[in-house]
mmCIF file of C-alpha atoms and ligand atoms in Angstrom:
data_model
loop_
_atom_site.group_PDB
_atom_site.id
_atom_site.type_symbol
_atom_site.label_atom_id
_atom_site.label_comp_id
_atom_site.label_asym_id
_atom_site.label_seq_id
_atom_site.Cartn_x
_atom_site.Cartn_y
_atom_site.Cartn_z
ATOM 1 C CA MET A 1 -28.225 -8.257 16.310
ATOM 2 C CA ASN A 2 -26.345 -10.356 18.877
ATOM 3 C CA GLU A 3 -23.307 -9.924 21.146
ATOM 4 C CA PHE A 4 -21.008 -10.185 18.153
ATOM 5 C CA SER A 5 -22.798 -7.202 16.543
ATOM 6 C CA TYR A 6 -21.911 -5.080 19.567
ATOM 7 C CA LEU A 7 -18.338 -6.369 19.548
ATOM 8 C CA PHE A 8 -18.080 -5.520 15.843
ATOM 9 C CA LEU A 9 -19.479 -2.012 16.399
ATOM 10 C CA PHE A 10 -17.205 -1.518 19.392
ATOM 11 C CA PHE A 11 -14.056 -2.417 17.437
ATOM 12 C CA LEU A 12 -15.199 -0.362 14.463
ATOM 13 C CA ALA A 13 -15.753 2.658 16.731
ATOM 14 C CA CYS A 14 -12.333 2.137 18.382
ATOM 15 C CA SER A 15 -10.565 1.798 15.053
ATOM 16 C CA VAL A 16 -12.266 4.880 13.559
ATOM 17 C CA SER A 17 -11.708 7.015 16.692
ATOM 18 C CA LEU A 18 -8.075 5.972 16.849
ATOM 19 C CA LYS A 19 -7.506 6.935 13.211
ATOM 20 C CA LEU A 20 -9.344 10.262 13.550
ATOM 21 C CA TRP A 21 -7.506 11.091 16.779
ATOM 22 C CA LEU A 22 -4.137 10.363 15.147
ATOM 23 C CA ASN A 23 -5.133 12.479 12.122
ATOM 24 C CA LYS A 24 -6.047 15.341 14.430
ATOM 25 C CA ARG A 25 -2.708 15.034 16.264
ATOM 26 C CA GLN A 26 -0.860 14.966 12.937
ATOM 27 C CA THR A 27 -2.609 18.119 11.680
ATOM 28 C CA ASN A 28 -2.053 20.008 14.947
ATOM 29 C CA HIS A 29 1.601 19.009 15.153
ATOM 30 C CA ILE A 30 2.306 20.059 11.575
ATOM 31 C CA LEU A 31 0.512 23.397 11.937
ATOM 32 C CA ARG A 32 2.419 24.125 15.165
ATOM 33 C CA HIS A 33 5.736 23.633 13.335
ATOM 34 C CA ARG A 34 4.665 25.341 10.118
ATOM 35 C CA GLY A 35 6.351 28.648 10.930
ATOM 36 C CA GLN A 36 9.944 27.397 10.990
ATOM 37 C CA VAL A 37 12.128 24.979 9.058
ATOM 38 C CA PRO A 38 13.570 22.380 11.512
ATOM 39 C CA SER A 39 17.194 23.296 12.344
ATOM 40 C CA ASP A 40 18.612 20.171 10.620
ATOM 41 C CA PHE A 41 17.160 21.362 7.325
ATOM 42 C CA GLU A 42 17.940 25.082 7.525
ATOM 43 C CA GLY A 43 19.580 26.278 4.329
ATOM 44 C CA LYS A 44 18.610 23.035 2.575
ATOM 45 C CA ILE A 45 14.854 23.508 2.486
ATOM 46 C CA GLU A 46 13.348 26.983 2.121
ATOM 47 C CA LEU A 47 10.546 28.160 4.400
ATOM 48 C CA SER A 48 8.136 28.306 1.433
ATOM 49 C CA ALA A 49 8.821 24.629 0.582
ATOM 50 C CA HIS A 50 8.404 23.660 4.245
ATOM 51 C CA GLN A 51 5.059 25.456 4.402
ATOM 52 C CA LYS A 52 3.904 23.897 1.149
ATOM 53 C CA ALA A 53 4.695 20.458 2.621
ATOM 54 C CA ALA A 54 2.727 21.354 5.761
ATOM 55 C CA ASP A 55 -0.344 22.522 3.829
ATOM 56 C CA TYR A 56 -0.182 19.552 1.464
ATOM 57 C CA THR A 57 0.067 17.033 4.321
ATOM 58 C CA VAL A 58 -2.796 18.697 6.216
ATOM 59 C CA ALA A 59 -4.967 18.548 3.065
ATOM 60 C CA LYS A 60 -4.144 14.858 2.539
ATOM 61 C CA THR A 61 -4.875 14.077 6.194
ATOM 62 C CA TYR A 62 -8.275 15.730 5.804
ATOM 63 C CA ILE A 63 -8.984 13.480 2.799
ATOM 64 C CA ALA A 64 -7.919 10.442 4.831
ATOM 65 C CA THR A 65 -10.404 11.395 7.560
ATOM 66 C CA LEU A 66 -13.226 11.702 5.013
ATOM 67 C CA SER A 67 -12.275 8.378 3.486
ATOM 68 C CA THR A 68 -12.240 6.607 6.890
ATOM 69 C CA LEU A 69 -15.710 7.943 7.711
ATOM 70 C CA LEU A 70 -17.139 7.047 4.315
ATOM 71 C CA SER A 71 -15.770 3.512 4.235
ATOM 72 C CA SER A 72 -17.066 2.871 7.773
ATOM 73 C CA ALA A 73 -20.526 4.063 6.724
ATOM 74 C CA ILE A 74 -20.414 1.753 3.679
ATOM 75 C CA LEU A 75 -19.388 -1.145 5.917
ATOM 76 C CA ILE A 76 -22.319 -0.632 8.291
ATOM 77 C CA ILE A 77 -24.812 -0.266 5.420
ATOM 78 C CA LEU A 78 -23.529 -3.463 3.787
ATOM 79 C CA THR A 79 -23.610 -5.543 6.974
ATOM 80 C CA LEU A 80 -26.077 -4.488 9.692
ATOM 81 C CA GLY A 81 -27.942 -2.272 7.220
ATOM 82 C CA GLY A 82 -28.805 -5.347 5.142
ATOM 83 C CA GLY A 83 -27.021 -4.175 1.979
ATOM 84 C CA ILE A 84 -25.445 -7.557 1.300
ATOM 85 C CA ASN A 85 -28.837 -9.320 1.729
ATOM 86 C CA ILE A 86 -30.479 -7.017 -0.819
ATOM 87 C CA LEU A 87 -27.641 -7.524 -3.306
ATOM 88 C CA LEU A 88 -27.616 -11.292 -2.770
ATOM 89 C CA SER A 89 -31.338 -11.742 -3.413
ATOM 90 C CA LEU A 90 -31.032 -9.518 -6.480
ATOM 91 C CA VAL A 91 -28.101 -11.588 -7.782
ATOM 92 C CA GLN A 92 -29.913 -14.863 -7.046
ATOM 93 C CA THR A 93 -32.892 -13.864 -9.216
ATOM 94 C CA TYR A 94 -30.589 -13.511 -12.222
ATOM 95 C CA VAL A 95 -27.804 -16.031 -11.596
ATOM 96 C CA ALA A 96 -28.831 -19.650 -11.070
ATOM 97 C CA SER A 97 -25.445 -21.217 -10.257
ATOM 98 C CA GLU A 98 -24.573 -20.846 -6.573
ATOM 99 C CA LEU A 99 -20.874 -20.427 -7.327
ATOM 100 C CA TRP A 100 -21.402 -17.734 -9.944
ATOM 101 C CA ALA A 101 -23.955 -15.986 -7.727
ATOM 102 C CA GLY A 102 -21.248 -15.845 -5.045
ATOM 103 C CA VAL A 103 -18.685 -14.460 -7.494
ATOM 104 C CA THR A 104 -21.182 -11.852 -8.740
ATOM 105 C CA LEU A 105 -22.114 -10.820 -5.206
ATOM 106 C CA MET A 106 -18.507 -10.296 -4.166
ATOM 107 C CA LEU A 107 -17.495 -8.429 -7.294
ATOM 108 C CA SER A 108 -20.581 -6.187 -7.108
ATOM 109 C CA VAL A 109 -19.828 -5.279 -3.492
ATOM 110 C CA PHE A 110 -16.225 -4.348 -4.392
ATOM 111 C CA ILE A 111 -17.269 -2.387 -7.479
ATOM 112 C CA ILE A 112 -20.136 -0.531 -5.777
ATOM 113 C CA SER A 113 -17.929 0.422 -2.808
ATOM 114 C CA HIS A 114 -15.268 1.618 -5.216
ATOM 115 C CA PHE A 115 -17.757 3.832 -7.060
ATOM 116 C CA ILE A 116 -19.090 5.321 -3.822
ATOM 117 C CA GLU A 117 -15.532 6.192 -2.821
ATOM 118 C CA LEU A 118 -14.609 7.469 -6.287
ATOM 119 C CA PRO A 119 -15.557 11.140 -5.605
ATOM 120 C CA ILE A 120 -12.889 11.222 -2.892
ATOM 121 C CA GLU A 121 -10.283 9.921 -5.347
ATOM 122 C CA ILE A 122 -11.401 12.493 -7.924
ATOM 123 C CA TYR A 123 -11.180 15.278 -5.335
ATOM 124 C CA GLN A 124 -7.734 14.097 -4.247
ATOM 125 C CA THR A 125 -6.380 13.962 -7.813
ATOM 126 C CA PHE A 126 -7.996 16.992 -9.407
ATOM 127 C CA LYS A 127 -8.226 19.303 -6.388
ATOM 128 C CA ILE A 128 -5.477 18.504 -3.896
ATOM 129 C CA GLU A 129 -2.758 17.167 -6.197
ATOM 130 C CA GLN A 130 -3.649 19.853 -8.747
ATOM 131 C CA LYS A 131 -3.492 22.657 -6.193
ATOM 132 C CA PHE A 132 -0.010 21.643 -5.041
ATOM 133 C CA GLY A 133 1.256 21.223 -8.586
ATOM 134 C CA PHE A 134 1.640 17.436 -8.605
ATOM 135 C CA ASN A 135 -1.225 16.340 -10.805
ATOM 136 C CA ARG A 136 -0.436 15.569 -14.423
ATOM 137 C CA THR A 137 -3.392 13.235 -15.008
ATOM 138 C CA THR A 138 -5.964 14.362 -17.543
ATOM 139 C CA THR A 139 -9.659 13.476 -17.254
ATOM 140 C CA GLY A 140 -9.208 11.098 -20.198
ATOM 141 C CA GLN A 141 -6.264 9.344 -18.537
ATOM 142 C CA PHE A 142 -8.178 9.093 -15.253
ATOM 143 C CA ILE A 143 -11.201 7.460 -16.939
ATOM 144 C CA LYS A 144 -8.924 5.117 -18.901
ATOM 145 C CA ASP A 145 -7.189 4.060 -15.659
ATOM 146 C CA GLN A 146 -10.516 3.434 -13.943
ATOM 147 C CA LEU A 147 -11.779 1.258 -16.819
ATOM 148 C CA LEU A 148 -8.515 -0.664 -16.926
ATOM 149 C CA GLN A 149 -8.676 -1.311 -13.164
ATOM 150 C CA LEU A 150 -12.268 -2.493 -13.523
ATOM 151 C CA ALA A 151 -11.357 -4.825 -16.396
ATOM 152 C CA LEU A 152 -8.429 -6.275 -14.405
ATOM 153 C CA MET A 153 -10.654 -6.778 -11.377
ATOM 154 C CA LEU A 154 -13.112 -8.780 -13.503
ATOM 155 C CA ILE A 155 -10.446 -10.742 -15.408
ATOM 156 C CA ILE A 156 -8.290 -11.606 -12.380
ATOM 157 C CA GLY A 157 -10.922 -11.403 -9.628
ATOM 158 C CA SER A 158 -13.590 -13.653 -11.158
ATOM 159 C CA PRO A 159 -11.516 -16.829 -11.573
ATOM 160 C CA LEU A 160 -9.784 -16.239 -8.217
ATOM 161 C CA ILE A 161 -13.045 -15.866 -6.279
ATOM 162 C CA TYR A 162 -14.607 -18.743 -8.216
ATOM 163 C CA ALA A 163 -11.693 -21.026 -7.315
ATOM 164 C CA LEU A 164 -11.795 -20.017 -3.624
ATOM 165 C CA LEU A 165 -15.555 -20.576 -3.346
ATOM 166 C CA TRP A 166 -15.155 -23.930 -5.077
ATOM 167 C CA VAL A 167 -12.425 -24.996 -2.625
ATOM 168 C CA MET A 168 -14.609 -23.841 0.295
ATOM 169 C CA GLY A 169 -17.477 -25.982 -0.912
ATOM 170 C CA GLU A 170 -15.707 -29.082 -2.154
ATOM 171 C CA MET A 171 -12.536 -29.711 -0.176
ATOM 172 C CA GLY A 172 -13.911 -30.945 3.158
ATOM 173 C CA ASN A 173 -12.841 -29.871 6.643
ATOM 174 C CA TYR A 174 -9.344 -28.799 5.633
ATOM 175 C CA TRP A 175 -10.570 -26.543 2.827
ATOM 176 C CA TRP A 176 -8.975 -23.527 4.582
ATOM 177 C CA LEU A 177 -5.516 -25.083 4.246
ATOM 178 C CA TYR A 178 -5.972 -25.659 0.506
ATOM 179 C CA ALA A 179 -7.495 -22.189 0.086
ATOM 180 C CA GLY A 180 -4.576 -20.633 2.007
ATOM 181 C CA VAL A 181 -1.938 -22.464 -0.049
ATOM 182 C CA PHE A 182 -3.792 -21.580 -3.251
ATOM 183 C CA THR A 183 -3.986 -17.873 -2.302
ATOM 184 C CA VAL A 184 -0.313 -17.746 -1.356
ATOM 185 C CA SER A 185 0.693 -19.417 -4.654
ATOM 186 C CA PHE A 186 -1.572 -17.042 -6.542
ATOM 187 C CA THR A 187 0.045 -14.062 -4.796
ATOM 188 C CA PHE A 188 3.524 -15.313 -5.739
ATOM 189 C CA PHE A 189 2.377 -15.795 -9.313
ATOM 190 C CA MET A 190 0.974 -12.249 -9.432
ATOM 191 C CA THR A 191 4.156 -10.794 -7.896
ATOM 192 C CA TRP A 192 6.063 -12.503 -10.674
ATOM 193 C CA LEU A 193 3.570 -11.379 -13.331
ATOM 194 C CA VAL A 194 2.959 -7.759 -12.295
ATOM 195 C CA PRO A 195 6.259 -6.159 -13.432
ATOM 196 C CA THR A 196 6.132 -7.591 -16.952
ATOM 197 C CA ILE A 197 2.425 -7.890 -17.721
ATOM 198 C CA ILE A 198 0.268 -5.713 -15.446
ATOM 199 C CA ALA A 199 2.399 -2.645 -14.661
ATOM 200 C CA PRO A 200 3.157 -1.977 -18.384
ATOM 201 C CA LEU A 201 -0.602 -1.636 -18.984
ATOM 202 C CA PHE A 202 -0.501 1.543 -16.885
ATOM 203 C CA ASN A 203 2.996 2.885 -17.532
ATOM 204 C CA LYS A 204 5.819 2.760 -20.022
ATOM 205 C CA PHE A 205 9.020 1.101 -18.770
ATOM 206 C CA THR A 206 12.225 1.754 -20.664
ATOM 207 C CA PRO A 207 15.619 0.283 -19.820
ATOM 208 C CA LEU A 208 17.876 2.937 -18.274
ATOM 209 C CA GLU A 209 19.811 4.611 -21.109
ATOM 210 C CA ASP A 210 22.155 7.143 -19.466
ATOM 211 C CA GLU A 211 25.589 5.512 -20.087
ATOM 212 C CA HIS A 212 27.403 7.263 -17.224
ATOM 213 C CA LEU A 213 24.708 6.279 -14.739
ATOM 214 C CA LYS A 214 24.471 2.789 -16.185
ATOM 215 C CA SER A 215 28.186 2.055 -15.684
ATOM 216 C CA LYS A 216 28.007 3.480 -12.147
ATOM 217 C CA ILE A 217 25.113 1.128 -11.420
ATOM 218 C CA GLN A 218 26.911 -1.822 -13.020
ATOM 219 C CA HIS A 219 29.846 -1.212 -10.654
ATOM 220 C CA LEU A 220 27.478 -0.963 -7.709
ATOM 221 C CA PHE A 221 25.929 -4.318 -8.684
ATOM 222 C CA GLU A 222 29.390 -5.871 -8.789
ATOM 223 C CA ARG A 223 30.282 -4.465 -5.351
ATOM 224 C CA CYS A 224 27.000 -5.779 -3.933
ATOM 225 C CA GLY A 225 27.192 -9.131 -5.733
ATOM 226 C CA PHE A 226 23.785 -8.498 -7.263
ATOM 227 C CA ASN A 227 22.800 -10.027 -10.542
ATOM 228 C CA SER A 228 20.198 -8.232 -12.586
ATOM 229 C CA LYS A 229 20.056 -6.255 -15.764
ATOM 230 C CA GLY A 230 16.541 -5.107 -14.997
ATOM 231 C CA ILE A 231 16.905 -1.390 -14.311
ATOM 232 C CA TYR A 232 13.981 0.490 -15.733
ATOM 233 C CA VAL A 233 12.767 4.054 -15.905
ATOM 234 C CA MET A 234 9.006 4.472 -15.568
ATOM 235 C CA ASP A 235 7.087 7.414 -17.020
ATOM 236 C CA GLY A 236 5.616 8.369 -13.636
ATOM 237 C CA SER A 237 5.432 11.950 -14.881
ATOM 238 C CA ARG A 238 2.480 10.900 -17.040
ATOM 239 C CA ARG A 239 0.248 11.049 -13.959
ATOM 240 C CA SER A 240 2.086 12.837 -11.208
ATOM 241 C CA GLY A 241 5.071 14.990 -10.311
ATOM 242 C CA HIS A 242 6.017 12.751 -7.374
ATOM 243 C CA GLY A 243 9.304 10.868 -7.665
ATOM 244 C CA ASN A 244 10.184 7.468 -6.270
ATOM 245 C CA ALA A 245 12.159 4.258 -6.761
ATOM 246 C CA TYR A 246 11.119 0.703 -5.975
ATOM 247 C CA PHE A 247 12.090 -2.911 -6.159
ATOM 248 C CA THR A 248 9.609 -5.315 -7.730
ATOM 249 C CA GLY A 249 9.035 -8.889 -8.852
ATOM 250 C CA ILE A 250 10.594 -12.215 -7.871
ATOM 251 C CA GLY A 251 12.947 -14.736 -9.455
ATOM 252 C CA ASN A 252 14.034 -13.917 -12.994
ATOM 253 C CA ASN A 253 11.465 -11.125 -13.152
ATOM 254 C CA LYS A 254 12.931 -8.874 -10.480
ATOM 255 C CA ARG A 255 13.442 -5.291 -11.439
ATOM 256 C CA ILE A 256 14.509 -1.987 -10.066
ATOM 257 C CA VAL A 257 12.300 0.846 -11.213
ATOM 258 C CA PHE A 258 13.096 4.560 -11.099
ATOM 259 C CA TYR A 259 10.441 7.152 -11.790
ATOM 260 C CA ASP A 260 11.550 9.469 -14.579
ATOM 261 C CA THR A 261 10.843 12.347 -12.179
ATOM 262 C CA LEU A 262 13.427 10.929 -9.747
ATOM 263 C CA ILE A 263 16.096 10.532 -12.447
ATOM 264 C CA GLU A 264 15.523 14.156 -13.455
ATOM 265 C CA SER A 265 15.922 15.594 -9.989
ATOM 266 C CA LEU A 266 18.839 13.554 -8.597
ATOM 267 C CA ASN A 267 22.452 13.486 -9.809
ATOM 268 C CA ALA A 268 24.247 10.212 -10.577
ATOM 269 C CA ASP A 269 25.797 9.875 -7.085
ATOM 270 C CA GLU A 270 22.413 10.369 -5.450
ATOM 271 C CA VAL A 271 20.676 7.875 -7.759
ATOM 272 C CA GLU A 272 23.422 5.374 -6.932
ATOM 273 C CA ALA A 273 22.845 5.923 -3.195
ATOM 274 C CA VAL A 274 19.078 5.427 -3.575
ATOM 275 C CA LEU A 275 19.687 2.257 -5.570
ATOM 276 C CA ALA A 276 22.159 1.007 -2.925
ATOM 277 C CA HIS A 277 19.369 1.486 -0.369
ATOM 278 C CA GLU A 278 16.951 -0.550 -2.512
ATOM 279 C CA LEU A 279 19.579 -3.280 -2.938
ATOM 280 C CA GLY A 280 19.954 -3.208 0.850
ATOM 281 C CA HIS A 281 16.336 -4.349 1.162
ATOM 282 C CA PHE A 282 17.158 -7.232 -1.127
ATOM 283 C CA LYS A 283 20.522 -8.124 0.465
ATOM 284 C CA CYS A 284 19.177 -7.984 4.033
ATOM 285 C CA LYS A 285 16.414 -10.374 2.907
ATOM 286 C CA HIS A 286 13.650 -7.895 3.760
ATOM 287 C CA VAL A 287 11.736 -8.761 0.622
ATOM 288 C CA SER A 288 11.776 -12.510 1.203
ATOM 289 C CA ARG A 289 11.085 -12.135 4.939
ATOM 290 C CA GLN A 290 8.052 -9.962 4.248
ATOM 291 C CA MET A 291 6.787 -12.562 1.790
ATOM 292 C CA VAL A 292 7.140 -15.357 4.352
ATOM 293 C CA VAL A 293 5.310 -13.329 7.022
ATOM 294 C CA SER A 294 2.470 -12.352 4.712
ATOM 295 C CA SER A 295 2.124 -15.983 3.525
ATOM 296 C CA LEU A 296 1.864 -17.178 7.132
ATOM 297 C CA MET A 297 -0.683 -14.477 7.890
ATOM 298 C CA THR A 298 -2.749 -15.578 4.897
ATOM 299 C CA LEU A 299 -2.791 -19.147 6.238
ATOM 300 C CA VAL A 300 -3.781 -17.948 9.716
ATOM 301 C CA ALA A 301 -6.540 -15.777 8.224
ATOM 302 C CA PHE A 302 -7.993 -18.752 6.339
ATOM 303 C CA ALA A 303 -7.805 -20.908 9.470
ATOM 304 C CA ILE A 304 -9.825 -18.259 11.344
ATOM 305 C CA LEU A 305 -12.308 -18.061 8.474
ATOM 306 C CA GLY A 306 -12.580 -21.874 8.544
ATOM 307 C CA TRP A 307 -13.708 -21.626 12.147
ATOM 308 C CA LEU A 308 -15.971 -18.563 11.714
ATOM 309 C CA LYS A 309 -17.745 -20.159 8.760
ATOM 310 C CA GLN A 310 -19.175 -22.760 11.157
ATOM 311 C CA GLN A 311 -20.460 -20.216 13.681
ATOM 312 C CA ASN A 312 -24.016 -18.985 13.177
ATOM 313 C CA TRP A 313 -23.390 -15.972 15.431
ATOM 314 C CA PHE A 314 -20.810 -14.712 12.931
ATOM 315 C CA PHE A 315 -23.462 -14.437 10.191
ATOM 316 C CA ASP A 316 -26.270 -13.277 12.503
ATOM 317 C CA GLY A 317 -24.037 -10.739 14.197
ATOM 318 C CA LEU A 318 -23.134 -9.127 10.883
ATOM 319 C CA GLY A 319 -26.721 -9.048 9.636
ATOM 320 C CA ALA A 320 -26.381 -11.793 6.994
ATOM 321 C CA ALA A 321 -29.727 -13.457 6.227
ATOM 322 C CA GLN A 322 -28.170 -16.417 4.384
ATOM 323 C CA ILE A 323 -25.414 -18.682 5.597
ATOM 324 C CA ASN A 324 -23.222 -19.575 2.638
ATOM 325 C CA ASN A 325 -19.578 -19.574 1.564
ATOM 326 C CA ALA A 326 -19.738 -16.335 -0.408
ATOM 327 C CA SER A 327 -21.239 -14.428 2.552
ATOM 328 C CA ALA A 328 -18.626 -15.906 4.897
ATOM 329 C CA LEU A 329 -15.714 -14.922 2.645
ATOM 330 C CA LEU A 330 -17.161 -11.494 1.900
ATOM 331 C CA LEU A 331 -17.959 -10.613 5.528
ATOM 332 C CA PHE A 332 -14.519 -11.792 6.592
ATOM 333 C CA LEU A 333 -12.785 -9.644 3.965
ATOM 334 C CA LEU A 334 -14.904 -6.632 4.927
ATOM 335 C CA ILE A 335 -14.292 -6.761 8.672
ATOM 336 C CA THR A 336 -10.630 -7.891 8.748
ATOM 337 C CA PRO A 337 -9.260 -4.346 8.181
ATOM 338 C CA ILE A 338 -10.976 -3.176 11.403
ATOM 339 C CA PHE A 339 -9.134 -5.709 13.503
ATOM 340 C CA SER A 340 -5.856 -5.383 11.587
ATOM 341 C CA THR A 341 -5.792 -1.636 12.382
ATOM 342 C CA PHE A 342 -4.514 -2.601 15.809
ATOM 343 C CA ILE A 343 -1.559 -4.624 14.523
ATOM 344 C CA HIS A 344 -0.583 -1.921 12.016
ATOM 345 C CA PRO A 345 1.987 -0.306 14.379
ATOM 346 C CA ILE A 346 3.817 -3.652 14.596
ATOM 347 C CA SER A 347 4.310 -3.870 10.842
ATOM 348 C CA SER A 348 5.270 -0.168 10.721
ATOM 349 C CA TYR A 349 7.861 -0.849 13.415
ATOM 350 C CA TYR A 350 9.478 -3.641 11.414
ATOM 351 C CA GLN A 351 9.358 -1.653 8.186
ATOM 352 C CA ARG A 352 11.179 1.251 9.857
ATOM 353 C CA LYS A 353 13.754 -1.174 11.236
ATOM 354 C CA PHE A 354 14.265 -2.462 7.687
ATOM 355 C CA GLU A 355 14.716 1.124 6.448
ATOM 356 C CA PHE A 356 17.550 1.686 8.946
ATOM 357 C CA GLU A 357 19.185 -1.591 7.906
ATOM 358 C CA ALA A 358 18.898 -0.717 4.205
ATOM 359 C CA ASP A 359 20.378 2.733 4.947
ATOM 360 C CA ALA A 360 23.270 1.098 6.796
ATOM 361 C CA PHE A 361 23.870 -1.203 3.834
ATOM 362 C CA ALA A 362 23.689 1.731 1.404
ATOM 363 C CA SER A 363 26.278 3.597 3.485
ATOM 364 C CA THR A 364 28.812 0.821 3.002
ATOM 365 C CA MET A 365 28.188 0.623 -0.748
ATOM 366 C CA SER A 366 27.828 4.327 -1.460
ATOM 367 C CA LYS A 367 28.335 7.365 0.792
ATOM 368 C CA PRO A 368 25.864 8.386 3.507
ATOM 369 C CA GLU A 369 26.167 12.037 2.410
ATOM 370 C CA PHE A 370 24.812 11.179 -1.065
ATOM 371 C CA LEU A 371 21.811 9.401 0.419
ATOM 372 C CA ILE A 372 21.196 12.366 2.742
ATOM 373 C CA GLN A 373 21.315 14.776 -0.218
ATOM 374 C CA ALA A 374 18.941 12.526 -2.173
ATOM 375 C CA LEU A 375 16.526 12.305 0.766
ATOM 376 C CA VAL A 376 16.473 16.084 1.265
ATOM 377 C CA LYS A 377 15.729 16.591 -2.439
ATOM 378 C CA LEU A 378 13.010 13.928 -2.411
ATOM 379 C CA TYR A 379 11.397 15.404 0.705
ATOM 380 C CA ARG A 380 11.408 18.853 -0.862
ATOM 381 C CA GLU A 381 10.137 17.757 -4.247
ATOM 382 C CA ASN A 382 7.428 15.441 -2.942
ATOM 383 C CA ALA A 383 6.380 18.064 -0.350
ATOM 384 C CA SER A 384 6.662 15.436 2.393
ATOM 385 C CA THR A 385 6.420 16.891 5.862
ATOM 386 C CA LEU A 386 9.600 17.134 7.947
ATOM 387 C CA THR A 387 7.591 17.440 11.154
ATOM 388 C CA PRO A 388 5.090 14.582 11.462
ATOM 389 C CA ASP A 389 3.459 13.930 14.821
ATOM 390 C CA PRO A 390 5.706 11.254 16.428
ATOM 391 C CA LEU A 391 2.788 9.049 17.464
ATOM 392 C CA TYR A 392 1.042 9.349 14.101
ATOM 393 C CA SER A 393 4.306 8.549 12.363
ATOM 394 C CA SER A 394 5.094 5.504 14.479
ATOM 395 C CA PHE A 395 1.584 4.206 13.834
ATOM 396 C CA HIS A 396 1.288 4.815 10.101
ATOM 397 C CA HIS A 397 4.652 5.430 8.493
ATOM 398 C CA SER A 398 6.742 2.692 6.960
ATOM 399 C CA HIS A 399 9.661 5.150 6.878
ATOM 400 C CA PRO A 400 11.219 6.936 9.861
ATOM 401 C CA PRO A 401 10.661 10.726 9.965
ATOM 402 C CA ALA A 402 13.214 12.599 7.798
ATOM 403 C CA GLY A 403 15.128 14.047 10.746
ATOM 404 C CA VAL A 404 15.501 10.703 12.522
ATOM 405 C CA ARG A 405 16.592 8.943 9.368
ATOM 406 C CA ILE A 406 19.144 11.609 8.484
ATOM 407 C CA ASP A 407 20.563 11.610 12.040
ATOM 408 C CA HIS A 408 21.002 7.850 11.731
ATOM 409 C CA LEU A 409 22.803 8.316 8.398
ATOM 410 C CA LYS A 410 25.039 11.008 9.890
ATOM 411 C CA GLY A 411 25.962 8.543 12.666
ATOM 412 C CA LEU A 412 26.975 6.045 9.974
ATOM 413 C CA GLU A 413 29.094 8.705 8.294
ATOM 414 C CA LYS A 414 31.287 8.988 11.369
ATOM 415 C CA CYS A 415 32.092 5.307 11.763
HETATM 416 ZN ZN1 LIG B 1 13.546 1.517 1.823
#
């Protein structure tokens, strides 16, 4: 233990208390407003649906609290509790190569942590989601998904970690620059690869077939000057009743994906409005701007790691008995989320700003009233709360609260 240990514990305690306090505020706020549908939504959302959303959100917030506490306990056991040291000496007795020992150590830490947290995921899927009528995953499907995730982690994770550890050891003083550029390129490659190779391992994607909807969308593309034939419907209903739409991929692999559950619940005008919103993110360059920012942050993170790797107090302070590249990378990855908690509100702020811009774009390409109708339906069907705690929402949510967003859309309707 040294001063850095106390600093680490202090930030961990601050980050955990902040999250728990916000969760508590969120729960209290929702329960206080459980008795009445907000006036903006009267007649559109029934009291029973509003109360279901309240109970569902409270249950999910409770799970989030459990998960925060458990992952903090795991973090302390791994670092100051000596968990990483025990694993490393175990790995070193079986794996002679230093590089492969590093890869094995890192993968075992990720896999063990995942298994410790698995009961929470099981509870969330088979208790909470089940209780509120969203779960459609069977035990067989759940196990299959877990094995597939594990296989992907080994297939993609091993060479990636191996390459990073190699760069750290072999590329001299500026290794962090090479490692940063490599990681950014790898991320771009994965973003390109995911829609066509990885995502289809989990779900079935079929090109949109509905002719009426398709021609509507084709016209929308022409109005927006957007070039893509990649509109797909995903069988989201295989696992869950939640509906959504998203934009994915880069370059010639970009796609717009609708969950089948969304297509079922919205009419053609509403789907068009949702799509116009998604295109807004593309047209306003939100996607590319987010990629630039995250690339820069990756480079900064590696520069910090480059400096920390040379500081003995960093290893001592986090309880590491051996100073090596794998420990440095692992410790850095484990503790970064604590410190990034405090910049989370900044990214939420920008994401909400982007949502307003995409809504404004959608209003010029479709009609605000259609987007409002779609949002109300999506809020009702996903049992999303209409009354989040304002502070909790501004900290965590990438989307503005329903009421705020709809008021903004109504303002656009007038002009
Ligand atoms: Zn959006």
